[in-house]
Coordinates of C-alpha atoms in Angstrom, one line a residue:
M364 CA -71.4 -76.9 -7.8
V365 CA -70.5 -73.5 -6.2
M366 CA -66.8 -73.2 -5.3
G367 CA -65.7 -71.7 -2.0
G368 CA -68.8 -72.3 0.1
K369 CA -69.4 -70.1 3.2
H370 CA -65.7 -69.0 3.3
A371 CA -66.1 -67.3 -0.1
L372 CA -69.2 -65.5 1.1
A373 CA -67.3 -64.3 4.2
R374 CA -64.5 -62.8 2.0
K375 CA -66.8 -60.7 -0.2
P376 CA -67.5 -58.0 2.4
R377 CA -63.8 -57.6 3.0
V378 CA -63.1 -57.2 -0.7
L379 CA -65.9 -54.7 -1.0
E380 CA -64.5 -52.8 2.0
I381 CA -61.1 -52.6 0.4
M382 CA -62.5 -51.4 -2.9
C383 CA -64.5 -48.7 -1.1
I384 CA -61.4 -47.5 0.7
F385 CA -59.4 -47.2 -2.6
L386 CA -62.4 -45.5 -4.3
G387 CA -62.6 -43.0 -1.4
L388 CA -58.9 -42.3 -1.5
F389 CA -59.1 -41.8 -5.3
I390 CA -61.9 -39.3 -4.9
I391 CA -60.2 -37.4 -2.1
S392 CA -56.9 -37.1 -4.1
S393 CA -58.8 -35.9 -7.2
L394 CA -60.6 -33.2 -5.2
L395 CA -57.3 -32.1 -3.7
L396 CA -55.6 -31.9 -7.1
T397 CA -58.6 -30.0 -8.5
S398 CA -58.4 -27.5 -5.6
V399 CA -54.7 -26.9 -6.0
S400 CA -55.2 -26.5 -9.8
R401 CA -58.0 -24.0 -9.3
R402 CA -56.0 -22.0 -6.7
H403 CA -53.0 -21.9 -9.1
H404 CA -55.1 -20.6 -12.0
S405 CA -57.3 -18.1 -10.1
A406 CA -54.7 -16.6 -7.7
R407 CA -53.9 -13.0 -8.3
L408 CA -50.3 -12.0 -8.6
V409 CA -49.7 -9.6 -5.7
Y410 CA -46.8 -7.2 -5.8
P411 CA -45.5 -5.0 -3.0
S412 CA -46.3 -1.3 -3.4
N413 CA -42.7 -0.5 -4.2
F414 CA -42.5 -3.1 -6.9
A415 CA -41.7 -1.5 -10.3
P416 CA -44.5 -2.5 -12.7
E417 CA -42.0 -2.5 -15.6
A418 CA -40.1 -5.3 -13.9
K419 CA -42.9 -7.9 -14.3
T420 CA -41.8 -11.0 -16.1
L421 CA -45.1 -12.7 -16.4
K422 CA -46.1 -15.1 -19.0
A423 CA -49.5 -15.0 -20.8
G424 CA -50.8 -18.0 -18.9
D425 CA -50.2 -16.3 -15.5
W426 CA -53.0 -13.8 -16.2
A427 CA -55.1 -15.5 -18.9
L428 CA -57.8 -16.3 -16.4
G429 CA -57.4 -12.9 -14.8
D430 CA -60.0 -11.1 -12.7
R431 CA -62.3 -9.2 -15.0
T432 CA -63.5 -7.0 -12.1
L433 CA -60.0 -5.7 -11.5
D434 CA -60.1 -6.7 -7.8
G435 CA -63.6 -5.4 -7.4
L436 CA -63.1 -2.0 -9.1
L437 CA -65.6 -3.0 -11.8
L438 CA -68.8 -4.8 -11.6
P439 CA -68.7 -8.3 -13.3
P440 CA -69.5 -8.2 -17.0
K441 CA -72.9 -9.9 -16.4
A442 CA -74.1 -6.7 -14.7
Y443 CA -74.1 -5.0 -18.1
E444 CA -76.1 -5.6 -21.3
P445 CA -74.7 -8.6 -23.1
G446 CA -72.4 -7.7 -26.1
Q447 CA -72.5 -4.0 -25.2
C448 CA -68.8 -4.0 -24.4
I449 CA -66.7 -6.9 -25.5
A450 CA -63.5 -5.4 -24.0
R451 CA -65.1 -5.7 -20.6
S452 CA -64.9 -9.5 -20.9
E453 CA -61.7 -9.8 -22.9
E454 CA -59.2 -7.2 -21.8
S455 CA -58.0 -9.3 -18.9
L456 CA -56.7 -11.8 -21.5
I457 CA -54.1 -9.2 -22.8
R458 CA -53.6 -6.8 -19.9
K459 CA -51.3 -7.7 -16.9
P460 CA -52.7 -7.3 -13.4
S461 CA -52.2 -4.0 -11.7
A462 CA -49.6 -3.7 -9.0
Y463 CA -52.0 -1.5 -7.1
R464 CA -55.3 -2.7 -5.6
P465 CA -58.3 -0.5 -5.2
S466 CA -59.3 0.2 -1.6
S467 CA -62.5 -1.2 -0.1
H468 CA -63.6 2.4 0.5
L469 CA -63.2 3.3 -3.2
I470 CA -65.1 0.2 -4.2
A471 CA -68.0 1.0 -1.9
K472 CA -68.1 4.6 -3.2
L473 CA -68.3 3.3 -6.8
R474 CA -71.1 0.9 -6.0
D475 CA -73.0 3.8 -4.3
Y476 CA -72.3 6.0 -7.2
E477 CA -73.6 3.5 -9.8
V478 CA -77.0 3.3 -7.9
R479 CA -77.1 7.1 -7.7
H480 CA -76.3 7.5 -11.4
K481 CA -79.0 5.1 -12.5
R482 CA -81.6 7.0 -10.4
C483 CA -80.6 10.5 -11.3
A484 CA -79.2 10.4 -14.8
P485 CA -82.6 10.1 -16.5
K486 CA -83.6 13.4 -14.9
A487 CA -81.3 15.2 -17.3
V488 CA -84.2 15.3 -19.8
H489 CA -85.6 18.0 -17.5
F490 CA -82.5 20.2 -17.8
S491 CA -83.6 23.6 -19.0
Q492 CA -82.8 24.6 -22.6
N493 CA -82.2 28.2 -21.5
G494 CA -80.3 27.9 -18.2
T495 CA -83.3 28.2 -15.9
N496 CA -83.5 25.0 -13.9
S497 CA -86.1 24.4 -11.2
M498 CA -85.6 22.3 -8.1
E499 CA -88.8 20.5 -8.8
D500 CA -87.4 19.1 -12.0
L501 CA -84.1 18.0 -10.5
G502 CA -85.4 16.8 -7.1
D503 CA -82.7 15.7 -4.7
C504 CA -80.2 15.0 -7.5
Q505 CA -77.1 17.1 -8.2
F506 CA -75.0 17.0 -11.3
V507 CA -71.6 17.8 -12.8
V508 CA -72.0 18.5 -16.5
W509 CA -68.6 18.1 -18.3
I510 CA -68.2 20.3 -21.3
A511 CA -65.9 18.9 -24.1
N512 CA -62.7 20.8 -24.7
S513 CA -59.3 20.3 -26.4
G514 CA -57.8 17.0 -27.7
L515 CA -58.6 13.5 -26.6
G516 CA -55.9 13.2 -23.9
N517 CA -57.0 16.4 -22.3
R518 CA -60.6 15.3 -22.4
M519 CA -59.8 12.0 -20.7
I520 CA -57.9 13.6 -17.8
T521 CA -60.6 16.2 -17.3
I522 CA -63.4 13.6 -17.4
A523 CA -61.6 11.7 -14.7
S524 CA -61.1 14.9 -12.7
A525 CA -64.8 15.7 -12.9
F526 CA -65.7 12.1 -11.9
V527 CA -63.5 12.3 -8.8
Y528 CA -65.2 15.5 -7.9
A529 CA -68.6 13.8 -8.4
L530 CA -67.6 11.0 -6.0
L531 CA -66.5 13.6 -3.4
T532 CA -69.7 15.7 -3.6
D533 CA -72.4 13.0 -4.2
R534 CA -73.1 14.4 -7.7
V535 CA -73.8 12.6 -11.0
L536 CA -71.4 13.1 -13.9
L537 CA -73.0 13.7 -17.3
L538 CA -70.9 14.3 -20.5
D539 CA -71.3 16.8 -23.3
H540 CA -70.8 14.7 -26.5
N541 CA -71.5 17.3 -29.1
G542 CA -69.1 16.7 -31.9
T543 CA -67.0 14.2 -29.9
D544 CA -68.9 11.0 -30.3
I545 CA -67.8 9.7 -26.9
G546 CA -70.4 6.9 -27.2
G547 CA -68.5 5.7 -30.3
L548 CA -65.1 5.6 -28.5
Y549 CA -65.9 4.2 -25.0
C550 CA -68.2 1.7 -23.4
E551 CA -70.8 3.1 -21.0
P552 CA -69.1 2.7 -17.6
F553 CA -72.3 2.6 -15.5
P554 CA -74.8 -0.2 -15.8
G555 CA -78.4 0.3 -16.9
T556 CA -78.0 3.9 -17.9
S557 CA -75.9 6.4 -19.8
W558 CA -73.3 9.0 -18.8
L559 CA -74.1 11.1 -21.9
L560 CA -76.4 14.1 -22.0
P561 CA -79.7 13.4 -23.7
E562 CA -79.7 13.4 -27.5
N563 CA -82.2 16.3 -27.6
Y564 CA -80.1 18.5 -25.4
D565 CA -79.8 22.1 -26.8
Y566 CA -76.1 22.4 -27.4
R567 CA -76.6 25.9 -28.7
W568 CA -77.2 27.0 -25.2
M569 CA -74.0 25.2 -24.0
D570 CA -72.0 27.4 -26.3
K571 CA -72.9 30.3 -23.9
V572 CA -71.2 28.6 -21.0
V573 CA -68.0 30.4 -21.5
W574 CA -65.9 33.2 -19.9
E575 CA -68.5 35.9 -20.4
N576 CA -71.3 33.8 -18.7
D577 CA -72.8 35.6 -15.7
H578 CA -72.8 32.3 -13.8
R579 CA -69.1 31.8 -14.1
L580 CA -67.9 31.0 -10.5
G581 CA -65.2 33.7 -10.6
R582 CA -67.6 36.4 -11.8
L583 CA -70.1 35.5 -9.0
L584 CA -67.4 35.6 -6.4
Q585 CA -66.0 38.8 -7.7
S586 CA -69.4 40.5 -7.6
S587 CA -69.4 40.1 -3.8
G588 CA -66.1 42.0 -3.3
Y589 CA -62.6 40.6 -3.4
A590 CA -62.4 39.8 0.3
N591 CA -65.8 38.2 0.8
V592 CA -65.5 34.9 -1.3
T593 CA -69.3 34.6 -1.2
L594 CA -71.8 33.2 -3.7
P595 CA -75.3 34.7 -4.0
A596 CA -77.9 32.9 -2.0
P597 CA -79.7 31.4 -3.8
V598 CA -77.7 31.1 -7.0
P599 CA -79.9 32.3 -9.9
N600 CA -81.3 29.5 -12.0
N601 CA -79.6 26.9 -9.8
Y602 CA -76.4 26.5 -11.8
V603 CA -72.7 27.6 -11.6
F604 CA -70.1 27.4 -14.3
A605 CA -66.7 26.3 -13.0
N606 CA -64.1 27.6 -15.3
L607 CA -61.1 25.4 -14.7
M608 CA -59.2 26.1 -17.9
H609 CA -55.4 26.7 -17.6
N610 CA -55.8 30.4 -18.1
N611 CA -58.6 31.1 -15.6
D612 CA -58.3 34.1 -13.2
E613 CA -57.7 34.3 -9.5
H614 CA -61.4 34.3 -8.7
D615 CA -62.1 31.1 -10.7
K616 CA -59.2 29.5 -8.9
R617 CA -61.1 29.8 -5.6
F618 CA -62.9 26.7 -6.7
F619 CA -60.2 25.0 -4.6
C620 CA -61.2 26.8 -1.4
G621 CA -63.1 25.1 1.3
K622 CA -65.5 28.0 1.9
V623 CA -66.5 28.1 -1.8
Q624 CA -67.0 24.3 -1.9
R625 CA -69.3 24.5 1.2
Q626 CA -71.4 27.0 -0.7
L627 CA -71.5 24.9 -3.9
K628 CA -73.3 22.2 -1.9
R629 CA -76.6 24.0 -2.4
V630 CA -76.1 24.4 -6.2
P631 CA -77.7 21.4 -8.0
L632 CA -76.0 22.0 -11.4
L633 CA -72.3 22.6 -11.9
Y634 CA -71.0 23.0 -15.5
W635 CA -67.3 22.0 -15.7
R636 CA -65.0 23.3 -18.5
S637 CA -61.4 22.3 -18.2
N638 CA -58.3 21.2 -20.1
V639 CA -56.1 20.3 -17.0
Y640 CA -56.0 17.5 -14.4
V641 CA -57.2 19.2 -11.2
V642 CA -57.2 16.3 -8.7
P643 CA -54.1 17.6 -6.8
G644 CA -56.0 20.8 -6.2
L645 CA -59.0 18.9 -4.6
H646 CA -56.6 17.9 -1.8
F647 CA -56.5 21.6 -0.7
V648 CA -60.1 21.3 0.5
Y649 CA -59.8 19.6 3.8
P650 CA -63.0 17.4 3.7
F651 CA -62.0 16.3 0.2
H652 CA -58.5 15.6 1.3
R653 CA -59.7 13.2 4.0
E654 CA -62.1 11.4 1.7
L655 CA -59.4 11.1 -1.1
D656 CA -57.1 9.5 1.4
L657 CA -59.8 6.9 2.3
M658 CA -60.5 6.2 -1.4
F659 CA -56.8 6.2 -2.5
P660 CA -54.6 5.3 0.5
E661 CA -51.8 5.0 -2.1
R662 CA -52.1 8.6 -3.1
G663 CA -50.4 8.4 -6.4
T664 CA -53.0 6.0 -7.9
V665 CA -56.0 8.2 -8.5
F666 CA -55.8 8.5 -12.2
H667 CA -54.6 4.8 -12.5
H668 CA -57.8 3.5 -10.8
M669 CA -60.1 6.1 -12.4
S670 CA -58.9 5.5 -15.9
R671 CA -59.2 1.8 -15.6
Y672 CA -62.7 2.2 -14.2
L673 CA -64.1 4.8 -16.7
F674 CA -62.4 4.2 -20.0
R675 CA -63.0 0.9 -21.9
P676 CA -62.8 0.7 -25.7
S677 CA -66.0 0.5 -27.6
N678 CA -66.6 -2.6 -29.7
L679 CA -65.5 -0.7 -32.8
V680 CA -62.3 0.5 -31.2
W681 CA -61.6 -2.9 -29.5
G682 CA -61.7 -4.6 -32.9
T683 CA -59.1 -2.2 -34.3
I684 CA -56.9 -2.7 -31.2
L685 CA -56.9 -6.5 -31.6
R686 CA -56.4 -6.4 -35.3
F687 CA -53.1 -4.5 -34.8
R688 CA -52.0 -6.1 -31.6
Q689 CA -52.4 -9.8 -32.5
P690 CA -50.2 -9.9 -35.6
H691 CA -47.6 -7.3 -34.5
L692 CA -47.2 -7.3 -30.7
A693 CA -48.9 -10.4 -29.2
A694 CA -46.0 -12.8 -29.8
A695 CA -43.3 -10.7 -28.1
H696 CA -42.4 -11.5 -24.5
R697 CA -41.7 -7.8 -23.8
Q698 CA -43.3 -4.6 -25.2
V699 CA -41.6 -1.1 -25.0
G700 CA -43.9 1.8 -25.7
L701 CA -42.6 5.1 -27.0
Q702 CA -44.8 8.2 -27.1
L703 CA -43.5 11.3 -28.8
R704 CA -45.0 14.8 -29.1
I705 CA -43.3 18.1 -29.7
L706 CA -45.0 21.1 -28.1
E707 CA -42.1 23.6 -28.7
S708 CA -41.9 25.4 -32.0
N709 CA -38.1 25.7 -31.9
I710 CA -37.4 21.9 -31.6
T711 CA -37.4 19.7 -34.7
A712 CA -38.6 16.1 -34.9
P713 CA -35.2 14.7 -36.2
A714 CA -33.5 16.2 -33.2
V715 CA -36.0 14.6 -30.8
A716 CA -35.6 11.3 -32.7
D717 CA -31.8 11.4 -32.0
Q718 CA -32.6 12.2 -28.4
L719 CA -35.0 9.3 -28.2
L720 CA -32.5 6.8 -29.5
A721 CA -29.8 8.1 -27.2
C722 CA -32.3 7.8 -24.3
V723 CA -33.3 4.1 -24.8
L724 CA -29.7 3.1 -25.4
E725 CA -28.3 5.1 -22.4
K726 CA -30.9 3.8 -20.0
K727 CA -30.6 0.2 -21.5
I728 CA -34.3 0.3 -22.3
L729 CA -33.4 -1.2 -25.6
P730 CA -30.2 -3.0 -26.7
Q731 CA -27.4 -1.5 -28.7
Q732 CA -26.3 -2.8 -32.1
S733 CA -23.9 -5.7 -31.7
P734 CA -20.5 -6.1 -33.2
N735 CA -20.6 -9.8 -32.2
T736 CA -20.8 -12.0 -35.3
E737 CA -22.6 -14.7 -33.2
D738 CA -25.6 -12.3 -32.9
K739 CA -26.2 -12.6 -36.6
L740 CA -26.9 -16.3 -36.3
L741 CA -30.5 -17.5 -36.3
S742 CA -29.8 -19.8 -33.4
S743 CA -28.6 -16.9 -31.2
K744 CA -32.1 -15.3 -31.0
T745 CA -34.6 -17.0 -28.8
G746 CA -37.3 -14.3 -28.4
S747 CA -38.5 -10.9 -29.5
T748 CA -39.1 -7.4 -28.1
A749 CA -41.9 -5.3 -29.6
V750 CA -41.3 -1.6 -29.8
L751 CA -44.5 0.4 -30.2
V752 CA -44.0 4.0 -31.5
T753 CA -47.0 6.4 -31.1
S754 CA -46.6 9.8 -32.6
L755 CA -48.0 12.2 -35.2
D756 CA -44.6 12.1 -37.0
E757 CA -43.2 9.0 -38.7
V758 CA -39.5 10.1 -38.2
Y759 CA -39.2 8.4 -34.8
Y760 CA -40.5 5.1 -36.1
Q761 CA -38.1 5.3 -39.1
K762 CA -35.1 6.2 -36.9
L763 CA -35.6 3.1 -34.7
Q764 CA -36.6 0.7 -37.4
N765 CA -33.5 1.6 -39.5
Y766 CA -31.3 1.3 -36.4
Y767 CA -32.4 -2.3 -35.7
L768 CA -32.5 -3.4 -39.4
D769 CA -29.0 -2.2 -40.3
L770 CA -27.2 -4.4 -37.7
P771 CA -28.3 -7.1 -35.2
A772 CA -29.1 -6.1 -31.6
E773 CA -27.1 -7.4 -28.6
G774 CA -28.8 -10.1 -26.6
P775 CA -31.2 -12.9 -27.3
D776 CA -34.1 -10.9 -28.8
Y777 CA -35.0 -9.7 -32.2
I778 CA -36.3 -6.1 -32.0
G779 CA -39.4 -5.4 -34.0
V780 CA -40.5 -1.7 -34.4
H781 CA -44.2 -1.0 -35.1
T782 CA -46.4 2.1 -35.4
P783 CA -50.2 2.0 -35.6
S784 CA -50.9 5.4 -37.1
K785 CA -49.1 8.4 -38.7
E786 CA -51.4 11.5 -38.7
E787 CA -48.6 14.0 -39.2
T788 CA -50.5 16.9 -37.7
Q789 CA -53.0 17.4 -34.9
Q790 CA -56.5 16.8 -36.2
F791 CA -60.0 16.6 -34.7
G792 CA -63.1 14.5 -35.3
F793 CA -64.1 11.0 -34.7
D794 CA -61.6 9.2 -37.0
H795 CA -58.7 11.0 -35.5
D796 CA -59.9 10.4 -32.0
K797 CA -60.4 6.7 -32.7
K798 CA -56.8 6.4 -33.9
A799 CA -55.6 8.3 -30.8
W800 CA -57.5 6.1 -28.5
V801 CA -56.2 3.0 -30.2
D802 CA -52.7 4.3 -29.9
M803 CA -53.1 5.2 -26.2
Y804 CA -54.6 1.7 -25.4
L805 CA -51.8 -0.2 -27.2
L806 CA -49.2 2.0 -25.5
S807 CA -50.8 1.1 -22.1
L808 CA -50.1 -2.6 -22.7
S809 CA -46.3 -1.9 -22.6
D810 CA -44.0 -3.2 -19.9
T811 CA -41.8 -0.1 -20.2
L812 CA -42.8 3.4 -21.3
V813 CA -40.9 6.5 -22.6
T814 CA -43.0 9.6 -23.0
S815 CA -42.7 13.3 -23.9
P816 CA -42.9 16.0 -21.2
Q817 CA -46.3 17.6 -20.7
S818 CA -48.1 15.1 -22.8
T819 CA -51.7 14.2 -21.8
F820 CA -51.5 11.4 -24.3
G821 CA -48.6 9.9 -22.3
Y822 CA -50.5 10.5 -19.0
V823 CA -53.3 8.3 -20.2
G824 CA -51.0 5.5 -21.4
Q825 CA -49.0 5.4 -18.1
A826 CA -52.2 5.5 -16.0
L827 CA -53.8 2.5 -17.8
A828 CA -50.5 0.6 -17.7
G829 CA -49.8 1.4 -14.1
A830 CA -46.2 2.1 -15.1
T831 CA -44.1 5.2 -14.2
P832 CA -42.5 6.2 -17.5
W833 CA -39.1 7.5 -18.5
I834 CA -39.6 11.1 -19.6
L835 CA -37.5 12.8 -22.3
T836 CA -35.6 15.7 -21.0
K837 CA -37.1 19.0 -22.0
T838 CA -34.9 21.4 -23.9
K839 CA -35.3 25.2 -24.5
S840 CA -33.9 25.2 -28.0
A841 CA -31.8 23.1 -30.4
E842 CA -28.8 25.4 -29.6
T843 CA -28.8 24.5 -25.9
A844 CA -29.9 20.9 -26.2
E845 CA -26.5 19.2 -25.9
E846 CA -25.6 21.3 -22.9
T847 CA -28.9 20.3 -21.3
F848 CA -28.4 16.6 -22.0
Q849 CA -24.9 16.7 -20.5
E850 CA -26.3 18.1 -17.3
H851 CA -29.5 16.2 -17.0
G852 CA -29.3 13.2 -19.4
Y853 CA -31.4 12.4 -22.4
C854 CA -34.3 11.2 -20.3
N855 CA -35.0 10.4 -16.6
R856 CA -37.4 8.1 -14.8
G857 CA -40.6 9.8 -13.7
I858 CA -41.2 10.1 -10.0
S859 CA -45.0 9.6 -9.9
L860 CA -47.6 7.7 -11.8
E861 CA -50.0 10.7 -11.6
P862 CA -50.5 13.3 -14.3
C863 CA -49.3 16.9 -13.7
F864 CA -51.7 19.7 -12.8
H865 CA -50.4 22.1 -15.4
A866 CA -51.9 25.3 -14.0
P867 CA -52.4 25.0 -10.2
P868 CA -53.8 27.9 -8.2
L869 CA -52.0 30.3 -6.0
L870 CA -54.5 30.0 -3.2
D871 CA -56.0 33.2 -1.7
C872 CA -59.0 31.8 0.1
K873 CA -59.4 34.7 2.5
G874 CA -59.3 37.4 -0.2
R875 CA -56.2 39.1 1.2
G876 CA -54.9 40.0 -2.2
P877 CA -51.6 39.6 -4.1
G878 CA -48.6 38.7 -1.9
H879 CA -50.8 36.6 0.5
A880 CA -51.5 33.7 -1.8
L881 CA -50.1 30.3 -1.0
D882 CA -47.7 28.4 -3.3
P883 CA -49.5 25.1 -4.1
S884 CA -46.3 23.1 -3.9
S885 CA -45.7 24.3 -0.3
I886 CA -49.1 23.3 1.2
L887 CA -48.9 19.5 1.4
H888 CA -45.7 17.4 1.6
F889 CA -46.9 15.0 -1.1
I890 CA -47.9 17.6 -3.7
K891 CA -44.7 18.8 -5.3
P892 CA -43.5 20.4 -8.6
C893 CA -43.8 18.2 -11.7
E894 CA -40.8 16.8 -13.4
D895 CA -42.1 17.7 -16.8
V896 CA -44.0 21.0 -16.5
L897 CA -42.5 24.2 -15.0
G898 CA -45.0 25.6 -12.5
G899 CA -47.1 22.5 -12.4
V900 CA -47.7 20.3 -9.3
K901 CA -48.5 16.6 -8.9
I902 CA -49.4 14.0 -6.3
M903 CA -46.2 12.1 -5.3
P904 CA -46.1 8.5 -4.2
S905 CA -47.1 8.5 -0.6
T906 CA -49.6 6.8 1.7
A907 CA -52.5 8.1 3.7
G908 CA -51.0 6.5 6.8
D909 CA -48.8 9.6 7.1
R910 CA -51.0 12.1 8.9
T911 CA -48.6 15.0 8.9
D912 CA -51.0 16.7 6.5
E913 CA -53.4 17.3 9.4
R914 CA -51.8 20.7 9.2
L915 CA -54.1 21.3 6.2
H916 CA -56.7 22.1 8.8
Q917 CA -54.4 24.5 10.7
P918 CA -53.3 28.1 9.9
L919 CA -50.7 27.8 7.2
S920 CA -49.5 31.4 7.6
P921 CA -50.8 34.2 9.9
G922 CA -54.5 34.3 9.7
I923 CA -54.9 32.2 6.6
K924 CA -56.7 28.9 6.3
I925 CA -57.6 27.0 3.2

């Protein structure tokens, strides 16, 4: 006998209805929780433009699922050949997000450039082996050919400079890799092609692209008379050599004049030899200035964005970076990076080591030794700060290590001092370059940086980190050091993220001769003297919304325009 009869049958739909309502509520609540969770994990941490990058107190989980495109600066890893660059997929796991976002205009320029590079770079096989290049071979493609020069830090700032110029002029950047093995140090930055000159390129001919070369820009301009500032039309063999070394002459320096740049538009091949960061000088050409402001509305972020776009460790270098970082630095909640380099012959490394220790203690970058007996107890320490020392000389590492081993440090952290390499003297070749690149990259993972004045090594580290460093005070001699420190301190916070242009031009674009040239630090309000190099200029923190620099297009002194 069936219990309930027709009343039981009438209750079943109501029960089913209630069950469906509960099931629906469960599904909706699950979807809402999933959405919230996804937003929590994928949200970018956004900082105001005046937020000091060293003040970040993020935890690893905050960026473990970070954006591998760096806010669209890079193409996604799937756009590249699988396995070609492991760092492209993994570096967001160990690098904190930048406080600076790339502009939509810069991103669009990079996407256009990548298409142009893929189309034009293969035409490099037609480059002449004797300097006679035909327009038929090159077609509508124009090139900047970067010539390797100086140490690794200099090479990186000059590659970035040449690439910015290529973006401004719709050229394609190709690199001389004779004796430098750039391919072994960095991943290819552009998908589906290479930024290296072809393997069969005749580098014996490249050796002739030097001061005496008849196609040197300064020599071509000089041949037209000092006041003319005119290139031959057409330029013989379709190439010009831009000598942008620190010791070039007043004719070569006219590279930064608008009239010269207008003439260079018709030259398909520009060979680029430099050992300095020239981007500040590109602002002196008015059309370049306007385009730079569109690409980099936060003016002081050029090298920051360009270094993060161009320079990614090769698989070989990436493995070395991880093998040092994971056991020595990864567990620390804070990393302090110290980069030391002596360029003066009358200053000793032990004296600079004393200055370094005084700097980090005076500015409270690192804690002092503690007289408190409680600081000796294991229970008093709850974390660790990793100090990374990068230098050719081991004395700085030893000084800090001994300081923190002898007595406990104030505060809740153990202080661990580490150094990846000790080369002792400046060397050249792939093995040295690999160690230098590893050091720079590890340095760039720091929350706080202390660097030496005038150091291109330090410029690379601060750019990749997006952190304005503390800079050791430069002294003239050991005898005057203490007097200098009393007046200026052992170190001071830098005022710009950008590298210094060590040898800027005195601009004489009208050929009016000595006495009429313009001081580069007086032309634009945001290009001012460097804090670390006497006579150098750099781009200061500013925004393109300030249009007072429209005066760049106006007479800057009687009868003179740039």
